[in-house]
PDB file of C-alpha atoms and ligand atoms in Angstrom:
ATOM      1  CA  MET S   1       9.294  43.845 -49.026  1.00 80.00           C
ATOM      2  CA  GLU S   2      12.766  44.913 -50.145  1.00 91.00           C
ATOM      3  CA  ALA S   3      15.571  42.607 -48.928  1.00 97.00           C
ATOM      4  CA  LEU S   4      18.113  44.024 -46.468  1.00 98.00           C
ATOM      5  CA  LEU S   5      20.845  42.040 -48.212  1.00 98.00           C
ATOM      6  CA  LYS S   6      20.617  40.797 -51.765  1.00 98.00           C
ATOM      7  CA  CYS S   7      23.289  38.748 -53.508  1.00 98.00           C
ATOM      8  CA  THR S   8      22.607  38.309 -57.197  1.00 98.00           C
ATOM      9  CA  ASP S   9      24.296  35.751 -59.459  1.00 98.00           C
ATOM     10  CA  ILE S  10      27.499  35.632 -57.403  1.00 98.00           C
ATOM     11  CA  TRP S  11      30.476  33.889 -59.001  1.00 98.00           C
ATOM     12  CA  LYS S  12      33.914  33.557 -57.439  1.00 98.00           C
ATOM     13  CA  SER S  13      36.955  31.921 -59.002  1.00 98.00           C
ATOM     14  CA  PHE S  14      40.363  31.380 -57.445  1.00 97.00           C
ATOM     15  CA  GLY S  15      42.629  30.796 -60.431  1.00 94.00           C
ATOM     16  CA  GLY S  16      41.105  27.852 -62.287  1.00 93.00           C
ATOM     17  CA  PHE S  17      38.859  26.819 -59.375  1.00 97.00           C
ATOM     18  CA  THR S  18      35.320  28.148 -59.128  1.00 98.00           C
ATOM     19  CA  ALA S  19      34.172  28.339 -55.503  1.00 98.00           C
ATOM     20  CA  LEU S  20      30.786  30.021 -56.125  1.00 98.00           C
ATOM     21  CA  LYS S  21      28.685  29.427 -59.217  1.00 98.00           C
ATOM     22  CA  GLY S  22      25.836  31.879 -59.603  1.00 98.00           C
ATOM     23  CA  VAL S  23      24.516  32.066 -56.053  1.00 98.00           C
ATOM     24  CA  ASN S  24      21.415  34.146 -55.268  1.00 98.00           C
ATOM     25  CA  ILE S  25      20.591  34.922 -51.646  1.00 98.00           C
ATOM     26  CA  GLU S  26      18.237  37.391 -50.007  1.00 98.00           C
ATOM     27  CA  VAL S  27      18.147  38.206 -46.303  1.00 98.00           C
ATOM     28  CA  PHE S  28      15.254  40.222 -44.896  1.00 98.00           C
ATOM     29  CA  SER S  29      15.385  42.603 -41.975  1.00 98.00           C
ATOM     30  CA  GLY S  30      14.816  40.843 -38.636  1.00 97.00           C
ATOM     31  CA  GLU S  31      15.654  37.366 -39.908  1.00 98.00           C
ATOM     32  CA  ILE S  32      18.150  34.864 -38.595  1.00 98.00           C
ATOM     33  CA  VAL S  33      19.274  33.046 -41.735  1.00 98.00           C
ATOM     34  CA  GLY S  34      21.416  29.932 -41.512  1.00 98.00           C
ATOM     35  CA  LEU S  35      23.957  29.146 -44.215  1.00 98.00           C
ATOM     36  CA  ILE S  36      24.970  25.493 -44.198  1.00 98.00           C
ATOM     37  CA  GLY S  37      26.665  22.928 -46.426  1.00 97.00           C
ATOM     38  CA  PRO S  38      29.637  20.566 -46.548  1.00 97.00           C
ATOM     39  CA  ASN S  39      33.259  21.657 -46.122  1.00 96.00           C
ATOM     40  CA  GLY S  40      34.423  23.653 -49.104  1.00 97.00           C
ATOM     41  CA  ALA S  41      30.866  24.494 -50.227  1.00 98.00           C
ATOM     42  CA  GLY S  42      31.722  28.213 -50.396  1.00 98.00           C
ATOM     43  CA  LYS S  43      30.047  29.510 -47.204  1.00 98.00           C
ATOM     44  CA  THR S  44      32.977  31.499 -45.821  1.00 98.00           C
ATOM     45  CA  THR S  45      33.810  32.704 -49.329  1.00 98.00           C
ATOM     46  CA  LEU S  46      30.285  34.109 -49.602  1.00 98.00           C
ATOM     47  CA  LEU S  47      30.645  35.946 -46.255  1.00 98.00           C
ATOM     48  CA  ASN S  48      33.990  37.313 -47.477  1.00 97.00           C
ATOM     49  CA  LEU S  49      32.311  38.607 -50.643  1.00 98.00           C
ATOM     50  CA  ILE S  50      29.546  40.286 -48.628  1.00 98.00           C
ATOM     51  CA  ASN S  51      31.878  42.160 -46.272  1.00 97.00           C
ATOM     52  CA  GLY S  52      34.418  43.082 -48.938  1.00 97.00           C
ATOM     53  CA  VAL S  53      37.340  40.830 -47.984  1.00 96.00           C
ATOM     54  CA  LEU S  54      36.946  39.386 -51.494  1.00 97.00           C
ATOM     55  CA  LYS S  55      35.482  40.803 -54.689  1.00 97.00           C
ATOM     56  CA  PRO S  56      33.100  38.667 -56.747  1.00 97.00           C
ATOM     57  CA  THR S  57      34.317  37.500 -60.164  1.00 97.00           C
ATOM     58  CA  LYS S  58      30.796  38.259 -61.334  1.00 98.00           C
ATOM     59  CA  GLY S  59      27.553  39.330 -59.714  1.00 98.00           C
ATOM     60  CA  LYS S  60      26.496  41.978 -57.229  1.00 97.00           C
ATOM     61  CA  VAL S  61      25.866  42.408 -53.545  1.00 98.00           C
ATOM     62  CA  GLU S  62      23.314  44.995 -52.441  1.00 98.00           C
ATOM     63  CA  PHE S  63      22.750  46.176 -48.871  1.00 98.00           C
ATOM     64  CA  GLU S  64      19.809  48.436 -48.027  1.00 98.00           C
ATOM     65  CA  GLY S  65      19.309  48.982 -51.740  1.00 96.00           C
ATOM     66  CA  ARG S  66      22.837  50.108 -52.549  1.00 96.00           C
ATOM     67  CA  ILE S  67      25.527  48.135 -54.353  1.00 97.00           C
ATOM     68  CA  ILE S  68      28.378  47.313 -51.979  1.00 98.00           C
ATOM     69  CA  SER S  69      30.332  44.692 -53.952  1.00 95.00           C
ATOM     70  CA  GLY S  70      33.785  46.053 -54.734  1.00 92.00           C
ATOM     71  CA  LYS S  71      33.877  48.308 -51.659  1.00 97.00           C
ATOM     72  CA  LYS S  72      36.569  47.816 -49.014  1.00 97.00           C
ATOM     73  CA  PRO S  73      35.810  45.954 -45.740  1.00 95.00           C
ATOM     74  CA  HIS S  74      36.086  49.064 -43.522  1.00 93.00           C
ATOM     75  CA  VAL S  75      33.664  50.924 -45.790  1.00 95.00           C
ATOM     76  CA  ILE S  76      31.171  48.046 -45.730  1.00 97.00           C
ATOM     77  CA  CYS S  77      31.551  47.873 -41.950  1.00 95.00           C
ATOM     78  CA  ARG S  78      30.671  51.552 -41.654  1.00 93.00           C
ATOM     79  CA  LEU S  79      27.678  51.022 -43.937  1.00 96.00           C
ATOM     80  CA  GLY S  80      26.288  48.636 -41.305  1.00 97.00           C
ATOM     81  CA  ILE S  81      27.576  45.089 -41.803  1.00 98.00           C
ATOM     82  CA  GLY S  82      29.477  43.573 -38.868  1.00 96.00           C
ATOM     83  CA  ARG S  83      31.526  40.399 -39.002  1.00 96.00           C
ATOM     84  CA  VAL S  84      32.246  37.751 -36.403  1.00 95.00           C
ATOM     85  CA  PHE S  85      35.146  35.598 -37.571  1.00 88.00           C
ATOM     86  CA  GLN S  86      35.492  31.898 -36.875  1.00 83.00           C
ATOM     87  CA  ILE S  87      39.007  32.417 -35.565  1.00 85.00           C
ATOM     88  CA  PRO S  88      38.939  35.261 -33.029  1.00 83.00           C
ATOM     89  CA  ARG S  89      41.137  38.181 -34.054  1.00 84.00           C
ATOM     90  CA  PRO S  90      41.299  40.495 -31.064  1.00 88.00           C
ATOM     91  CA  PHE S  91      44.237  42.739 -30.227  1.00 89.00           C
ATOM     92  CA  PHE S  92      45.979  40.309 -27.870  1.00 90.00           C
ATOM     93  CA  GLU S  93      47.955  42.912 -25.958  1.00 91.00           C
ATOM     94  CA  MET S  94      44.792  44.843 -25.022  1.00 94.00           C
ATOM     95  CA  SER S  95      42.209  43.978 -22.366  1.00 96.00           C
ATOM     96  CA  CYS S  96      38.694  42.956 -23.415  1.00 97.00           C
ATOM     97  CA  ILE S  97      37.355  46.410 -22.651  1.00 97.00           C
ATOM     98  CA  GLU S  98      40.163  48.123 -24.593  1.00 96.00           C
ATOM     99  CA  ASN S  99      39.369  45.890 -27.578  1.00 96.00           C
ATOM    100  CA  VAL S 100      35.757  47.029 -27.568  1.00 96.00           C
ATOM    101  CA  VAL S 101      36.696  50.671 -26.916  1.00 96.00           C
ATOM    102  CA  THR S 102      38.979  50.521 -29.973  1.00 93.00           C
ATOM    103  CA  ALA S 103      36.125  49.173 -32.110  1.00 92.00           C
ATOM    104  CA  LEU S 104      33.820  51.939 -30.854  1.00 93.00           C
ATOM    105  CA  LEU S 105      36.370  54.683 -31.519  1.00 90.00           C
ATOM    106  CA  PHE S 106      36.918  53.260 -35.011  1.00 84.00           C
ATOM    107  CA  ASN S 107      33.230  53.619 -35.598  1.00 82.00           C
ATOM    108  CA  ASP S 108      31.251  56.684 -34.558  1.00 79.00           C
ATOM    109  CA  VAL S 109      32.000  57.255 -30.907  1.00 81.00           C
ATOM    110  CA  ARG S 110      34.358  60.231 -30.477  1.00 85.00           C
ATOM    111  CA  ASP S 111      34.587  60.612 -26.724  1.00 92.00           C
ATOM    112  CA  ARG S 112      36.761  58.138 -24.777  1.00 92.00           C
ATOM    113  CA  GLY S 113      34.668  58.216 -21.617  1.00 94.00           C
ATOM    114  CA  GLU S 114      31.539  57.559 -23.608  1.00 94.00           C
ATOM    115  CA  ALA S 115      33.320  54.693 -25.427  1.00 95.00           C
ATOM    116  CA  GLU S 116      34.353  53.111 -22.116  1.00 96.00           C
ATOM    117  CA  GLU S 117      30.828  53.291 -20.779  1.00 96.00           C
ATOM    118  CA  ARG S 118      29.369  51.817 -23.962  1.00 96.00           C
ATOM    119  CA  ALA S 119      32.068  49.090 -24.005  1.00 97.00           C
ATOM    120  CA  MET S 120      31.121  48.032 -20.458  1.00 97.00           C
ATOM    121  CA  GLU S 121      27.477  47.814 -21.528  1.00 97.00           C
ATOM    122  CA  LEU S 122      28.372  45.678 -24.532  1.00 97.00           C
ATOM    123  CA  LEU S 123      30.608  43.333 -22.503  1.00 98.00           C
ATOM    124  CA  GLU S 124      27.810  42.887 -20.006  1.00 97.00           C
ATOM    125  CA  PHE S 125      25.312  42.314 -22.821  1.00 98.00           C
ATOM    126  CA  VAL S 126      27.404  39.480 -24.310  1.00 98.00           C
ATOM    127  CA  GLY S 127      28.172  38.059 -20.861  1.00 97.00           C
ATOM    128  CA  ILE S 128      31.895  38.691 -20.324  1.00 96.00           C
ATOM    129  CA  SER S 129      32.595  38.690 -16.598  1.00 88.00           C
ATOM    130  CA  ASP S 130      36.127  40.111 -16.476  1.00 95.00           C
ATOM    131  CA  PRO S 131      36.488  43.142 -18.758  1.00 95.00           C
ATOM    132  CA  GLN S 132      40.086  43.732 -17.647  1.00 96.00           C
ATOM    133  CA  ALA S 133      41.336  40.282 -18.738  1.00 96.00           C
ATOM    134  CA  THR S 134      43.324  39.993 -21.962  1.00 95.00           C
ATOM    135  CA  PRO S 135      42.033  37.720 -24.758  1.00 94.00           C
ATOM    136  CA  ASP S 136      44.597  34.984 -24.003  1.00 93.00           C
ATOM    137  CA  GLU S 137      43.372  34.807 -20.390  1.00 94.00           C
ATOM    138  CA  ILE S 138      39.724  34.053 -21.211  1.00 95.00           C
ATOM    139  CA  THR S 139      37.831  30.885 -22.215  1.00 95.00           C
ATOM    140  CA  LEU S 140      36.862  30.041 -25.807  1.00 95.00           C
ATOM    141  CA  GLN S 141      33.278  30.996 -24.938  1.00 96.00           C
ATOM    142  CA  ASP S 142      34.423  34.424 -23.761  1.00 96.00           C
ATOM    143  CA  LYS S 143      36.654  34.808 -26.834  1.00 96.00           C
ATOM    144  CA  ARG S 144      33.578  34.321 -29.012  1.00 96.00           C
ATOM    145  CA  ARG S 145      31.590  36.754 -26.846  1.00 97.00           C
ATOM    146  CA  LEU S 146      34.385  39.302 -27.215  1.00 97.00           C
ATOM    147  CA  GLU S 147      34.274  38.939 -31.010  1.00 96.00           C
ATOM    148  CA  MET S 148      30.539  39.477 -30.875  1.00 97.00           C
ATOM    149  CA  ALA S 149      30.936  42.560 -28.675  1.00 97.00           C
ATOM    150  CA  ARG S 150      33.502  43.970 -31.117  1.00 96.00           C
ATOM    151  CA  ALA S 151      31.113  43.376 -34.012  1.00 96.00           C
ATOM    152  CA  LEU S 152      28.226  44.991 -32.119  1.00 97.00           C
ATOM    153  CA  ALA S 153      30.456  47.978 -31.352  1.00 96.00           C
ATOM    154  CA  THR S 154      30.455  48.887 -35.043  1.00 93.00           C
ATOM    155  CA  ASN S 155      26.701  49.478 -34.783  1.00 94.00           C
ATOM    156  CA  PRO S 156      25.615  47.025 -37.499  1.00 97.00           C
ATOM    157  CA  ARG S 157      22.167  46.373 -38.935  1.00 98.00           C
ATOM    158  CA  LEU S 158      23.420  42.996 -40.213  1.00 98.00           C
ATOM    159  CA  ILE S 159      26.023  40.706 -38.706  1.00 98.00           C
ATOM    160  CA  LEU S 160      27.783  37.872 -40.485  1.00 98.00           C
ATOM    161  CA  VAL S 161      28.696  35.035 -38.148  1.00 98.00           C
ATOM    162  CA  ASP S 162      30.982  32.112 -39.054  1.00 97.00           C
ATOM    163  CA  GLU S 163      30.913  28.859 -37.029  1.00 97.00           C
ATOM    164  CA  TYR S 164      30.298  30.545 -33.692  1.00 97.00           C
ATOM    165  CA  MET S 165      29.398  27.248 -31.995  1.00 97.00           C
ATOM    166  CA  ALA S 166      32.552  25.319 -32.991  1.00 96.00           C
ATOM    167  CA  GLY S 167      34.258  23.967 -29.880  1.00 96.00           C
ATOM    168  CA  LEU S 168      31.551  25.108 -27.453  1.00 97.00           C
ATOM    169  CA  ASN S 169      29.828  22.596 -25.147  1.00 98.00           C
ATOM    170  CA  ILE S 170      26.053  22.090 -24.970  1.00 98.00           C
ATOM    171  CA  GLY S 171      25.524  24.634 -22.192  1.00 98.00           C
ATOM    172  CA  GLU S 172      27.685  27.217 -23.929  1.00 98.00           C
ATOM    173  CA  ILE S 173      25.748  26.649 -27.160  1.00 98.00           C
ATOM    174  CA  GLU S 174      22.486  27.307 -25.277  1.00 98.00           C
ATOM    175  CA  ASP S 175      23.972  30.570 -23.958  1.00 98.00           C
ATOM    176  CA  ALA S 176      25.073  31.544 -27.450  1.00 98.00           C
ATOM    177  CA  LEU S 177      21.607  30.837 -28.876  1.00 98.00           C
ATOM    178  CA  ASN S 178      20.089  33.081 -26.205  1.00 98.00           C
ATOM    179  CA  LEU S 179      22.591  35.793 -27.090  1.00 98.00           C
ATOM    180  CA  PHE S 180      21.757  35.557 -30.816  1.00 98.00           C
ATOM    181  CA  LYS S 181      18.060  35.815 -29.946  1.00 98.00           C
ATOM    182  CA  LYS S 182      18.674  38.904 -27.799  1.00 98.00           C
ATOM    183  CA  ILE S 183      20.730  40.457 -30.587  1.00 98.00           C
ATOM    184  CA  ARG S 184      17.888  39.983 -33.038  1.00 98.00           C
ATOM    185  CA  ASP S 185      14.940  40.678 -30.710  1.00 98.00           C
ATOM    186  CA  ASP S 186      16.302  43.413 -28.428  1.00 97.00           C
ATOM    187  CA  LEU S 187      18.800  45.125 -30.734  1.00 97.00           C
ATOM    188  CA  GLY S 188      16.908  44.497 -33.975  1.00 98.00           C
ATOM    189  CA  ILE S 189      19.998  43.201 -35.759  1.00 98.00           C
ATOM    190  CA  THR S 190      19.636  40.742 -38.639  1.00 98.00           C
ATOM    191  CA  ILE S 191      21.932  37.698 -38.621  1.00 98.00           C
ATOM    192  CA  LEU S 192      23.434  35.666 -41.460  1.00 98.00           C
ATOM    193  CA  TRP S 193      25.005  32.688 -39.784  1.00 98.00           C
ATOM    194  CA  VAL S 194      27.298  29.943 -41.133  1.00 98.00           C
ATOM    195  CA  GLU S 195      27.289  26.895 -38.880  1.00 97.00           C
ATOM    196  CA  HIS S 196      28.038  23.165 -38.778  1.00 96.00           C
ATOM    197  CA  VAL S 197      26.383  22.513 -35.395  1.00 97.00           C
ATOM    198  CA  MET S 198      23.044  21.444 -36.845  1.00 96.00           C
ATOM    199  CA  HIS S 199      20.953  21.201 -33.686  1.00 96.00           C
ATOM    200  CA  ALA S 200      21.838  24.813 -32.924  1.00 98.00           C
ATOM    201  CA  ILE S 201      20.997  26.186 -36.333  1.00 97.00           C
ATOM    202  CA  MET S 202      17.830  24.099 -36.625  1.00 97.00           C
ATOM    203  CA  LYS S 203      16.634  25.485 -33.317  1.00 97.00           C
ATOM    204  CA  LEU S 204      17.100  29.175 -34.037  1.00 98.00           C
ATOM    205  CA  ALA S 205      17.261  29.918 -37.773  1.00 98.00           C
ATOM    206  CA  ASP S 206      14.074  31.262 -39.357  1.00 98.00           C
ATOM    207  CA  ARG S 207      15.283  30.141 -42.747  1.00 98.00           C
ATOM    208  CA  ILE S 208      18.197  28.077 -44.014  1.00 98.00           C
ATOM    209  CA  VAL S 209      20.138  28.294 -47.264  1.00 98.00           C
ATOM    210  CA  VAL S 210      22.181  25.254 -48.303  1.00 98.00           C
ATOM    211  CA  LEU S 211      25.291  25.488 -50.459  1.00 98.00           C
ATOM    212  CA  ASP S 212      27.064  22.543 -52.058  1.00 98.00           C
ATOM    213  CA  HIS S 213      30.057  22.860 -54.389  1.00 98.00           C
ATOM    214  CA  GLY S 214      29.376  26.567 -54.857  1.00 98.00           C
ATOM    215  CA  THR S 215      25.709  26.170 -55.763  1.00 98.00           C
ATOM    216  CA  LYS S 216      22.567  26.800 -53.740  1.00 98.00           C
ATOM    217  CA  ILE S 217      20.829  23.421 -53.558  1.00 98.00           C
ATOM    218  CA  ALA S 218      18.016  24.261 -51.158  1.00 98.00           C
ATOM    219  CA  GLU S 219      16.388  27.037 -49.189  1.00 98.00           C
ATOM    220  CA  GLY S 220      13.557  26.928 -46.662  1.00 98.00           C
ATOM    221  CA  LYS S 221      12.435  26.556 -43.085  1.00 98.00           C
ATOM    222  CA  PRO S 222      14.535  24.236 -40.866  1.00 97.00           C
ATOM    223  CA  GLU S 223      11.801  21.574 -40.863  1.00 97.00           C
ATOM    224  CA  GLU S 224      11.762  21.582 -44.676  1.00 97.00           C
ATOM    225  CA  ILE S 225      15.551  21.491 -44.948  1.00 97.00           C
ATOM    226  CA  VAL S 226      15.968  18.398 -42.741  1.00 94.00           C
ATOM    227  CA  LYS S 227      13.606  16.484 -45.040  1.00 95.00           C
ATOM    228  CA  ASP S 228      15.110  17.703 -48.327  1.00 95.00           C
ATOM    229  CA  LYS S 229      16.548  14.770 -50.306  1.00 94.00           C
ATOM    230  CA  LYS S 230      19.289  16.819 -51.970  1.00 94.00           C
ATOM    231  CA  VAL S 231      20.421  18.229 -48.618  1.00 95.00           C
ATOM    232  CA  ILE S 232      20.438  14.824 -46.952  1.00 94.00           C
ATOM    233  CA  GLU S 233      22.486  13.396 -49.805  1.00 93.00           C
ATOM    234  CA  ALA S 234      24.986  16.272 -49.952  1.00 92.00           C
ATOM    235  CA  TYR S 235      25.369  17.026 -46.272  1.00 92.00           C
ATOM    236  CA  LEU S 236      23.053  15.846 -43.536  1.00 88.00           C
ATOM    237  CA  GLY S 237      23.195  12.162 -44.451  1.00 84.00           C
ATOM    238  CA  GLY S 238      26.788  11.905 -43.283  1.00 64.00           C
TER     239      GLY S 238
HETATM  240  N1  LIG P   1      41.804  32.390 -51.186  1.00 85.84           N
HETATM  241  C1  LIG P   1      41.544  31.195 -51.736  1.00 85.84           C
HETATM  242  N2  LIG P   1      42.329  30.704 -52.729  1.00 85.84           N
HETATM  243  C2  LIG P   1      42.047  29.523 -53.304  1.00 85.84           C
HETATM  244  N3  LIG P   1      40.999  28.747 -52.993  1.00 85.84           N
HETATM  245  C3  LIG P   1      40.194  29.177 -52.020  1.00 85.84           C
HETATM  246  C4  LIG P   1      40.407  30.414 -51.340  1.00 85.84           C
HETATM  247  N4  LIG P   1      39.431  30.590 -50.430  1.00 85.84           N
HETATM  248  C5  LIG P   1      38.642  29.511 -50.524  1.00 85.84           C
HETATM  249  N5  LIG P   1      39.096  28.663 -51.472  1.00 85.84           N
HETATM  250  C6  LIG P   1      38.474  27.395 -51.869  1.00 85.84           C
HETATM  251  O1  LIG P   1      37.105  27.632 -52.134  1.00 85.84           O
HETATM  252  C7  LIG P   1      36.297  26.564 -51.661  1.00 85.84           C
HETATM  253  C8  LIG P   1      35.268  27.102 -50.702  1.00 85.84           C
HETATM  254  O2  LIG P   1      35.915  27.466 -49.486  1.00 85.84           O
HETATM  255  P1  LIG P   1      35.141  28.066 -48.249  1.00 85.84           P
HETATM  256  O3  LIG P   1      36.157  28.391 -47.244  1.00 85.84           O
HETATM  257  O4  LIG P   1      34.243  29.140 -48.696  1.00 85.84           O
HETATM  258  O5  LIG P   1      34.276  26.802 -47.792  1.00 85.84           O
HETATM  259  P2  LIG P   1      33.298  26.654 -46.555  1.00 85.84           P
HETATM  260  O6  LIG P   1      31.948  26.311 -47.114  1.00 85.84           O
HETATM  261  O7  LIG P   1      33.395  27.820 -45.672  1.00 85.84           O
HETATM  262  O8  LIG P   1      33.885  25.345 -45.862  1.00 85.84           O
HETATM  263  P3  LIG P   1      34.078  24.982 -44.289  1.00 85.84           P
HETATM  264  O9  LIG P   1      32.738  24.480 -43.842  1.00 85.84           O
HETATM  265  O10 LIG P   1      35.111  23.914 -44.315  1.00 85.84           O
HETATM  266  O11 LIG P   1      34.518  26.218 -43.573  1.00 85.84           O
HETATM  267  C9  LIG P   1      37.265  25.541 -51.037  1.00 85.84           C
HETATM  268  O12 LIG P   1      37.544  24.549 -52.000  1.00 85.84           O
HETATM  269  C10 LIG P   1      38.495  26.374 -50.741  1.00 85.84           C
HETATM  270  O13 LIG P   1      39.663  25.574 -50.791  1.00 85.84           O
HETATM  271 MG1  LIG P   2      34.090  28.153 -43.759  1.00 85.84          MG
END
């Protein structure tokens, strides 16, 4: 089977510092893949290289068989890769629904009425109760849901998620896991997910890739990863 996303020999340097050193990753359609590793391992940098915020120093990123490395973020977004940032970046002066409408109009929806209807559906899907509230009036959980709704509005086949669970309580994490599952199972969207909340990622990821100091040190099913000596030493042991 051809991978949905394929990163081949990815290198990234910032001046004299090399953040990624020849990373290879494949993500297959329908998977939830976890990307874990200690602080500074290069996880967010890799997401930034996939969605075009950064360009690799060397190596290529392919999505649905076409090379996307070097393309701009808005182009990559239109090609079908959505992004959920760790720090929510909504338009703060707009209501939740207006934020999602804006994302829809940026994408393919032309008609405003249609966009409003679709936005309501998406807000309900992610679980936001007050669509008219502005982003500074809602809880952290709802801020994350809003980011997810905005990403879904761009009609992605793959979404890149960065530390979605950070700051959420146990119940909110359960809700988020159910949402991820619905996104994969009901919408058929593949997820590449960076996370530090291990019990969450171990519960839901089909496969986990571990980065340490810019290198992939392990890859496998959650139950294999928790037993991996290199992973325990580099990350889980602490
Ligand atoms: N724009 C940049 N300029 C210089 N160095 C950078 C830049 N972006 C990232 N780095 C460095 O690259 C390394 C990897 O950073 P990255 O943010 O990808 O780590 P991470 O795995 O996401 O860590 P965390 O779990 O803390 O979010 C770090 O040492 C970071 O300081
Ligand atoms: Mg990060």
